Amino acid sequence: MAEIFVVKASDFGEGDRRIVRAGQNEIGVFHHEGAYYAYANQCVHSGGPACEGVMIHKVLDVIGEDRTYQGQVFSDEMHFVCPWHGYEYELKTGICAGNRKLKLKKYDVVRRGDDIFVIA
Ligand code: FES
């Protein structure tokens, strides 16, 4: 295991992300709600750069008491979407929203002073 420098925390604001190289692989590092998350930048579908996709809140269907469809709303849960074919991942877990058996490889992130590292 190696610690790979990502960025200075002071340069990594809320909602930011960085892509770092770890040997032959890339890792996407996210700063979300005061915490850091890191995943392999390799989509489980066909290897696309999943961590570089758009970030969007999870969309929920609203079903009425009479079981009729009432529309959709955004939840508080943040997702990111692979730019190649749209596989969607939970930011806090790396689990694929469309198939919860699939997930991105997760990495630990550590902060030492103002430096942020990913463990790979
Ligand atoms: S490679 Fe990511 S959705 Fe296809």
mmCIF file of C-alpha atoms and ligand atoms in Angstrom:
data_model
loop_
_atom_site.group_PDB
_atom_site.id
_atom_site.type_symbol
_atom_site.label_atom_id
_atom_site.label_comp_id
_atom_site.label_asym_id
_atom_site.label_seq_id
_atom_site.Cartn_x
_atom_site.Cartn_y
_atom_site.Cartn_z
ATOM 1 C CA MET A 1 0.000 0.000 0.000
ATOM 2 C CA ALA A 2 1.178 3.492 -0.840
ATOM 3 C CA GLU A 3 -0.045 6.930 0.096
ATOM 4 C CA ILE A 4 -0.644 9.010 -2.998
ATOM 5 C CA PHE A 5 -0.853 12.749 -2.558
ATOM 6 C CA VAL A 6 -4.141 14.129 -3.881
ATOM 7 C CA VAL A 7 -4.376 17.826 -3.083
ATOM 8 C CA LYS A 8 -4.034 20.415 -0.345
ATOM 9 C CA ALA A 9 -7.223 20.418 1.726
ATOM 10 C CA SER A 10 -7.265 24.207 1.475
ATOM 11 C CA ASP A 11 -7.517 23.829 -2.317
ATOM 12 C CA PHE A 12 -10.212 21.136 -2.162
ATOM 13 C CA GLY A 13 -13.532 22.766 -1.442
ATOM 14 C CA GLU A 14 -16.914 21.245 -0.771
ATOM 15 C CA GLY A 15 -18.183 19.506 -3.903
ATOM 16 C CA ASP A 16 -14.737 19.335 -5.520
ATOM 17 C CA ARG A 17 -13.159 16.208 -6.953
ATOM 18 C CA ARG A 18 -9.759 15.193 -8.226
ATOM 19 C CA ILE A 19 -8.512 12.339 -10.355
ATOM 20 C CA VAL A 20 -5.110 10.935 -9.376
ATOM 21 C CA ARG A 21 -2.974 8.275 -10.972
ATOM 22 C CA ALA A 22 -1.997 5.154 -9.017
ATOM 23 C CA GLY A 23 0.307 3.101 -11.219
ATOM 24 C CA GLN A 24 -1.768 1.939 -14.179
ATOM 25 C CA ASN A 25 -5.036 3.010 -12.539
ATOM 26 C CA GLU A 26 -6.857 6.229 -11.814
ATOM 27 C CA ILE A 27 -8.700 7.072 -8.610
ATOM 28 C CA GLY A 28 -11.433 9.661 -8.231
ATOM 29 C CA VAL A 29 -11.423 11.531 -4.911
ATOM 30 C CA PHE A 30 -14.513 13.479 -3.825
ATOM 31 C CA HIS A 31 -15.111 16.050 -1.081
ATOM 32 C CA HIS A 32 -18.737 15.900 -0.048
ATOM 33 C CA GLU A 33 -20.394 17.259 3.100
ATOM 34 C CA GLY A 34 -17.083 17.504 4.927
ATOM 35 C CA ALA A 35 -15.950 13.947 4.172
ATOM 36 C CA TYR A 36 -13.680 12.438 1.531
ATOM 37 C CA TYR A 37 -14.499 9.447 -0.682
ATOM 38 C CA ALA A 38 -12.298 7.683 -3.232
ATOM 39 C CA TYR A 39 -13.150 5.128 -5.925
ATOM 40 C CA ALA A 40 -11.512 3.496 -8.897
ATOM 41 C CA ASN A 41 -12.137 5.659 -11.939
ATOM 42 C CA GLN A 42 -13.166 2.562 -13.845
ATOM 43 C CA CYS A 43 -16.845 1.898 -14.374
ATOM 44 C CA VAL A 44 -18.040 -1.643 -13.677
ATOM 45 C CA HIS A 45 -19.937 -1.600 -16.985
ATOM 46 C CA SER A 46 -17.249 -1.123 -19.632
ATOM 47 C CA GLY A 47 -14.399 0.620 -17.857
ATOM 48 C CA GLY A 48 -15.427 4.216 -18.511
ATOM 49 C CA PRO A 49 -14.230 7.122 -16.328
ATOM 50 C CA ALA A 50 -17.111 6.849 -13.870
ATOM 51 C CA CYS A 51 -15.707 9.348 -11.366
ATOM 52 C CA GLU A 52 -15.603 12.111 -13.988
ATOM 53 C CA GLY A 53 -19.332 12.108 -14.638
ATOM 54 C CA VAL A 54 -21.978 14.604 -13.650
ATOM 55 C CA MET A 55 -23.024 14.727 -9.999
ATOM 56 C CA ILE A 56 -26.745 14.664 -9.345
ATOM 57 C CA HIS A 57 -29.032 14.029 -6.406
ATOM 58 C CA LYS A 58 -30.838 10.690 -6.403
ATOM 59 C CA VAL A 59 -34.222 10.934 -8.093
ATOM 60 C CA LEU A 60 -37.207 9.434 -6.243
ATOM 61 C CA ASP A 61 -40.586 8.503 -7.677
ATOM 62 C CA VAL A 62 -43.500 9.858 -5.660
ATOM 63 C CA ILE A 63 -46.375 7.400 -5.337
ATOM 64 C CA GLY A 64 -49.691 8.607 -3.912
ATOM 65 C CA GLU A 65 -51.809 6.839 -1.307
ATOM 66 C CA ASP A 66 -53.987 5.598 -4.161
ATOM 67 C CA ARG A 67 -50.846 4.019 -5.685
ATOM 68 C CA THR A 68 -50.783 6.456 -8.607
ATOM 69 C CA TYR A 69 -47.615 8.052 -9.888
ATOM 70 C CA GLN A 70 -47.327 11.659 -8.656
ATOM 71 C CA GLY A 71 -44.020 12.674 -10.229
ATOM 72 C CA GLN A 72 -40.396 12.771 -9.149
ATOM 73 C CA VAL A 73 -38.310 14.669 -6.601
ATOM 74 C CA PHE A 74 -34.620 14.927 -5.789
ATOM 75 C CA SER A 75 -33.451 13.332 -2.518
ATOM 76 C CA ASP A 76 -30.542 14.500 -0.355
ATOM 77 C CA GLU A 77 -28.424 11.544 -1.537
ATOM 78 C CA MET A 78 -25.688 12.546 -4.007
ATOM 79 C CA HIS A 79 -24.829 10.324 -6.960
ATOM 80 C CA PHE A 80 -22.385 10.563 -9.851
ATOM 81 C CA VAL A 81 -23.045 9.208 -13.322
ATOM 82 C CA CYS A 82 -20.568 7.504 -15.632
ATOM 83 C CA PRO A 83 -20.292 9.677 -18.764
ATOM 84 C CA TRP A 84 -20.114 6.748 -21.172
ATOM 85 C CA HIS A 85 -23.492 5.011 -20.727
ATOM 86 C CA GLY A 86 -25.039 6.409 -17.564
ATOM 87 C CA TYR A 87 -24.363 3.901 -14.801
ATOM 88 C CA GLU A 88 -25.131 5.810 -11.614
ATOM 89 C CA TYR A 89 -23.207 5.417 -8.342
ATOM 90 C CA GLU A 90 -23.890 6.470 -4.756
ATOM 91 C CA LEU A 91 -21.238 8.963 -3.718
ATOM 92 C CA LYS A 92 -21.001 7.672 -0.133
ATOM 93 C CA THR A 93 -20.714 3.961 -0.996
ATOM 94 C CA GLY A 94 -19.749 3.518 -4.660
ATOM 95 C CA ILE A 95 -22.717 1.157 -5.066
ATOM 96 C CA CYS A 96 -24.391 1.179 -8.463
ATOM 97 C CA ALA A 97 -27.895 2.582 -8.060
ATOM 98 C CA GLY A 98 -29.315 0.441 -10.858
ATOM 99 C CA ASN A 99 -27.857 -2.833 -9.575
ATOM 100 C CA ARG A 100 -26.846 -2.880 -5.927
ATOM 101 C CA LYS A 101 -24.724 -5.994 -6.451
ATOM 102 C CA LEU A 102 -22.253 -3.836 -8.397
ATOM 103 C CA LYS A 103 -19.911 -1.318 -6.833
ATOM 104 C CA LEU A 104 -16.754 0.605 -7.592
ATOM 105 C CA LYS A 105 -13.550 -0.317 -5.811
ATOM 106 C CA LYS A 106 -13.269 1.935 -2.760
ATOM 107 C CA TYR A 107 -10.069 3.457 -1.363
ATOM 108 C CA ASP A 108 -9.314 4.995 2.013
ATOM 109 C CA VAL A 109 -8.516 8.693 2.198
ATOM 110 C CA VAL A 110 -6.403 10.256 4.941
ATOM 111 C CA ARG A 111 -5.706 13.865 5.807
ATOM 112 C CA ARG A 112 -2.384 14.844 7.369
ATOM 113 C CA GLY A 113 -2.396 18.517 8.224
ATOM 114 C CA ASP A 114 -3.355 20.280 5.004
ATOM 115 C CA ASP A 115 -2.404 17.319 2.779
ATOM 116 C CA ILE A 116 -4.895 14.745 1.535
ATOM 117 C CA PHE A 117 -3.725 11.295 0.496
ATOM 118 C CA VAL A 118 -5.422 8.252 -0.938
ATOM 119 C CA ILE A 119 -4.231 4.788 0.123
ATOM 120 C CA ALA A 120 -3.726 2.562 -2.917
HETATM 121 S S1 FES B 1 -18.688 2.360 -19.088
HETATM 122 FE FE1 FES B 1 -19.743 3.381 -17.524
HETATM 123 S S2 FES B 1 -21.809 3.197 -18.028
HETATM 124 FE FE2 FES B 1 -20.783 2.094 -19.583
#
